[in-house]
Amino acid sequence: MLPLSLLRAAAGQPMLVELKGGDTYNGRLVNCDAWMNINLRDVICTSKDGDKFWKMKECYVRGSSVKYIRLPEDAIDRVPEDDGQRHAVRRGGGRGDVGGRGRGGRGRGRGRGRGGGRGRGRGGAGGRNS
C-alpha cells in the first residue's frame, strides 16, 4: 500500500494535519494530488501555541509544508487491494517494444558522425586538416 493511496481512500473522512511550522488543521479531506497537496473542508486551524483558533469553510495545504497527517483507524480498510500493483514500477519507456531510457539505440553521442569523437580545439593529428 502506498501513502498516497491511503490518503486518497480517506476522502471525506476527518483528519488532522500538522505543518512544519507547528499549526494544526482539523477538517474533512476533500481531495489530494500527487504532491500530497490537500484540500480540506469544515476546518478548524489551531496556532502553534494552541492559544488561537480559526474556523474556515475550506482550506488548501501545500504538501511540502506537512509534518504529519493523522487519519481515522478504519481508513486503511478502504484502500483497494490491487492498488499497489497498479503503481508498480514498469521497465521500459512508453513507446512500444523500443528499449527504455538510457543511451542505447540511436548511435548518437561521442565517437559517431563528423569528427570521430576527437573533440574540438586541442590540435594534434587526426583533425580535419590532417
mmCIF file of C-alpha atoms in Angstrom:
data_model
loop_
_atom_site.group_PDB
_atom_site.id
_atom_site.type_symbol
_atom_site.label_atom_id
_atom_site.label_comp_id
_atom_site.label_asym_id
_atom_site.label_seq_id
_atom_site.Cartn_x
_atom_site.Cartn_y
_atom_site.Cartn_z
ATOM 1 C CA MET A 1 0.000 0.000 0.000
ATOM 2 C CA LEU A 2 1.253 3.426 -0.908
ATOM 3 C CA PRO A 3 0.842 6.503 1.320
ATOM 4 C CA LEU A 4 -0.851 8.403 -1.479
ATOM 5 C CA SER A 5 -3.332 5.552 -1.972
ATOM 6 C CA LEU A 6 -4.178 5.637 1.710
ATOM 7 C CA LEU A 7 -4.709 9.377 1.587
ATOM 8 C CA ARG A 8 -6.948 9.158 -1.486
ATOM 9 C CA ALA A 9 -9.009 6.392 0.107
ATOM 10 C CA ALA A 10 -9.637 8.664 3.109
ATOM 11 C CA ALA A 11 -11.562 11.247 1.044
ATOM 12 C CA GLY A 12 -14.485 12.621 3.045
ATOM 13 C CA GLN A 13 -13.019 11.450 6.353
ATOM 14 C CA PRO A 14 -11.914 13.685 9.227
ATOM 15 C CA MET A 15 -8.191 14.162 9.564
ATOM 16 C CA LEU A 16 -5.585 16.185 11.405
ATOM 17 C CA VAL A 17 -2.702 17.814 9.527
ATOM 18 C CA GLU A 18 0.232 19.315 11.400
ATOM 19 C CA LEU A 19 2.504 21.656 9.476
ATOM 20 C CA LYS A 20 6.250 22.021 9.889
ATOM 21 C CA GLY A 21 5.639 25.428 11.433
ATOM 22 C CA GLY A 22 3.522 23.893 14.221
ATOM 23 C CA ASP A 23 0.000 24.953 13.175
ATOM 24 C CA THR A 24 -2.616 22.187 13.018
ATOM 25 C CA TYR A 25 -5.616 21.824 10.736
ATOM 26 C CA ASN A 26 -8.570 19.601 11.617
ATOM 27 C CA GLY A 27 -11.055 19.032 8.827
ATOM 28 C CA ARG A 28 -12.530 16.646 6.284
ATOM 29 C CA LEU A 29 -10.420 15.630 3.310
ATOM 30 C CA VAL A 30 -11.906 16.788 0.013
ATOM 31 C CA ASN A 31 -9.075 15.576 -2.233
ATOM 32 C CA CYS A 32 -5.321 15.433 -2.685
ATOM 33 C CA ASP A 33 -2.915 15.346 -5.620
ATOM 34 C CA ALA A 34 0.335 13.566 -6.483
ATOM 35 C CA TRP A 35 2.394 16.061 -4.416
ATOM 36 C CA MET A 36 0.138 15.484 -1.385
ATOM 37 C CA ASN A 37 -1.325 18.955 -1.617
ATOM 38 C CA ILE A 38 -4.544 18.681 0.374
ATOM 39 C CA ASN A 39 -7.958 20.325 0.205
ATOM 40 C CA LEU A 40 -9.913 20.300 3.469
ATOM 41 C CA ARG A 41 -13.421 21.498 4.328
ATOM 42 C CA ASP A 42 -15.026 22.450 7.656
ATOM 43 C CA VAL A 43 -11.589 23.250 9.040
ATOM 44 C CA ILE A 44 -10.507 24.372 12.491
ATOM 45 C CA CYS A 45 -6.989 25.766 12.493
ATOM 46 C CA THR A 46 -5.017 25.911 15.728
ATOM 47 C CA SER A 47 -1.944 28.085 16.160
ATOM 48 C CA LYS A 48 1.444 26.689 17.099
ATOM 49 C CA ASP A 49 0.998 27.764 20.727
ATOM 50 C CA GLY A 50 -2.563 26.417 20.915
ATOM 51 C CA ASP A 51 -3.978 29.754 22.052
ATOM 52 C CA LYS A 52 -5.584 30.925 18.770
ATOM 53 C CA PHE A 53 -8.263 29.169 16.711
ATOM 54 C CA TRP A 54 -9.777 29.900 13.325
ATOM 55 C CA LYS A 55 -12.754 28.273 11.668
ATOM 56 C CA MET A 56 -12.667 28.062 7.877
ATOM 57 C CA LYS A 57 -15.079 26.650 5.344
ATOM 58 C CA GLU A 58 -12.281 25.431 3.057
ATOM 59 C CA CYS A 59 -8.520 25.218 3.207
ATOM 60 C CA TYR A 60 -5.643 24.292 0.875
ATOM 61 C CA VAL A 61 -2.464 22.856 2.399
ATOM 62 C CA ARG A 62 0.730 22.563 0.372
ATOM 63 C CA GLY A 63 2.168 19.060 0.643
ATOM 64 C CA SER A 64 5.761 20.182 1.200
ATOM 65 C CA SER A 65 4.762 22.031 4.380
ATOM 66 C CA VAL A 66 3.142 18.994 6.044
ATOM 67 C CA LYS A 67 4.891 17.441 9.027
ATOM 68 C CA TYR A 68 2.406 14.616 9.578
ATOM 69 C CA ILE A 69 -1.170 13.550 8.933
ATOM 70 C CA ARG A 70 -3.427 11.613 11.290
ATOM 71 C CA LEU A 71 -6.265 9.634 9.718
ATOM 72 C CA PRO A 72 -9.040 7.544 11.300
ATOM 73 C CA GLU A 73 -8.030 3.942 12.037
ATOM 74 C CA ASP A 74 -10.551 2.496 9.604
ATOM 75 C CA ALA A 75 -9.084 4.476 6.659
ATOM 76 C CA ILE A 76 -6.660 1.618 5.973
ATOM 77 C CA ASP A 77 -9.606 -0.713 5.338
ATOM 78 C CA ARG A 78 -10.814 1.495 2.480
ATOM 79 C CA VAL A 79 -7.671 1.154 0.352
ATOM 80 C CA PRO A 80 -8.269 -1.127 -2.678
ATOM 81 C CA GLU A 81 -6.326 -4.409 -2.544
ATOM 82 C CA ASP A 82 -4.855 -4.136 -6.056
ATOM 83 C CA ASP A 83 -3.709 -0.538 -5.664
ATOM 84 C CA GLY A 84 -0.053 -1.386 -5.096
ATOM 85 C CA GLN A 85 0.124 -3.391 -8.321
ATOM 86 C CA ARG A 86 -1.377 -0.557 -10.320
ATOM 87 C CA HIS A 87 1.553 1.661 -9.352
ATOM 88 C CA ALA A 88 4.264 -0.991 -9.799
ATOM 89 C CA VAL A 89 7.453 0.148 -11.472
ATOM 90 C CA ARG A 90 7.367 -0.575 -15.187
ATOM 91 C CA ARG A 91 10.586 -1.150 -17.045
ATOM 92 C CA GLY A 92 10.973 0.464 -20.410
ATOM 93 C CA GLY A 93 9.677 3.636 -21.923
ATOM 94 C CA GLY A 94 6.265 4.388 -23.256
ATOM 95 C CA ARG A 95 6.983 3.634 -26.911
ATOM 96 C CA GLY A 96 6.045 0.044 -27.591
ATOM 97 C CA ASP A 97 8.812 -2.510 -27.779
ATOM 98 C CA VAL A 98 11.632 0.007 -28.023
ATOM 99 C CA GLY A 99 14.039 -0.220 -25.112
ATOM 100 C CA GLY A 100 13.529 2.067 -22.185
ATOM 101 C CA ARG A 101 15.581 5.034 -21.162
ATOM 102 C CA GLY A 102 19.278 5.195 -21.377
ATOM 103 C CA ARG A 103 21.929 5.573 -24.006
ATOM 104 C CA GLY A 104 21.265 2.687 -26.345
ATOM 105 C CA GLY A 105 19.732 2.608 -29.730
ATOM 106 C CA ARG A 106 20.285 5.693 -31.837
ATOM 107 C CA GLY A 107 24.028 5.862 -32.364
ATOM 108 C CA ARG A 108 24.449 9.442 -31.253
ATOM 109 C CA GLY A 109 26.904 10.920 -28.852
ATOM 110 C CA ARG A 110 30.670 10.691 -28.692
ATOM 111 C CA GLY A 111 32.601 8.790 -31.282
ATOM 112 C CA ARG A 112 29.938 8.958 -34.006
ATOM 113 C CA GLY A 113 29.436 11.182 -37.004
ATOM 114 C CA ARG A 114 31.716 14.010 -38.102
ATOM 115 C CA GLY A 115 34.912 14.480 -36.213
ATOM 116 C CA GLY A 116 35.186 10.906 -34.995
ATOM 117 C CA GLY A 117 34.793 11.912 -31.346
ATOM 118 C CA ARG A 118 38.076 13.787 -31.197
ATOM 119 C CA GLY A 119 36.672 16.893 -29.582
ATOM 120 C CA ARG A 120 37.461 20.475 -30.559
ATOM 121 C CA GLY A 121 40.405 22.774 -30.476
ATOM 122 C CA ARG A 122 43.082 20.563 -28.974
ATOM 123 C CA GLY A 123 45.247 20.396 -32.069
ATOM 124 C CA GLY A 124 47.303 17.352 -32.849
ATOM 125 C CA ALA A 125 46.908 14.740 -35.547
ATOM 126 C CA GLY A 126 43.633 13.419 -36.852
ATOM 127 C CA GLY A 127 41.605 16.606 -37.251
ATOM 128 C CA ARG A 128 40.029 17.942 -40.417
ATOM 129 C CA ASN A 129 43.267 19.382 -41.742
ATOM 130 C CA SER A 130 45.380 16.264 -41.450
#
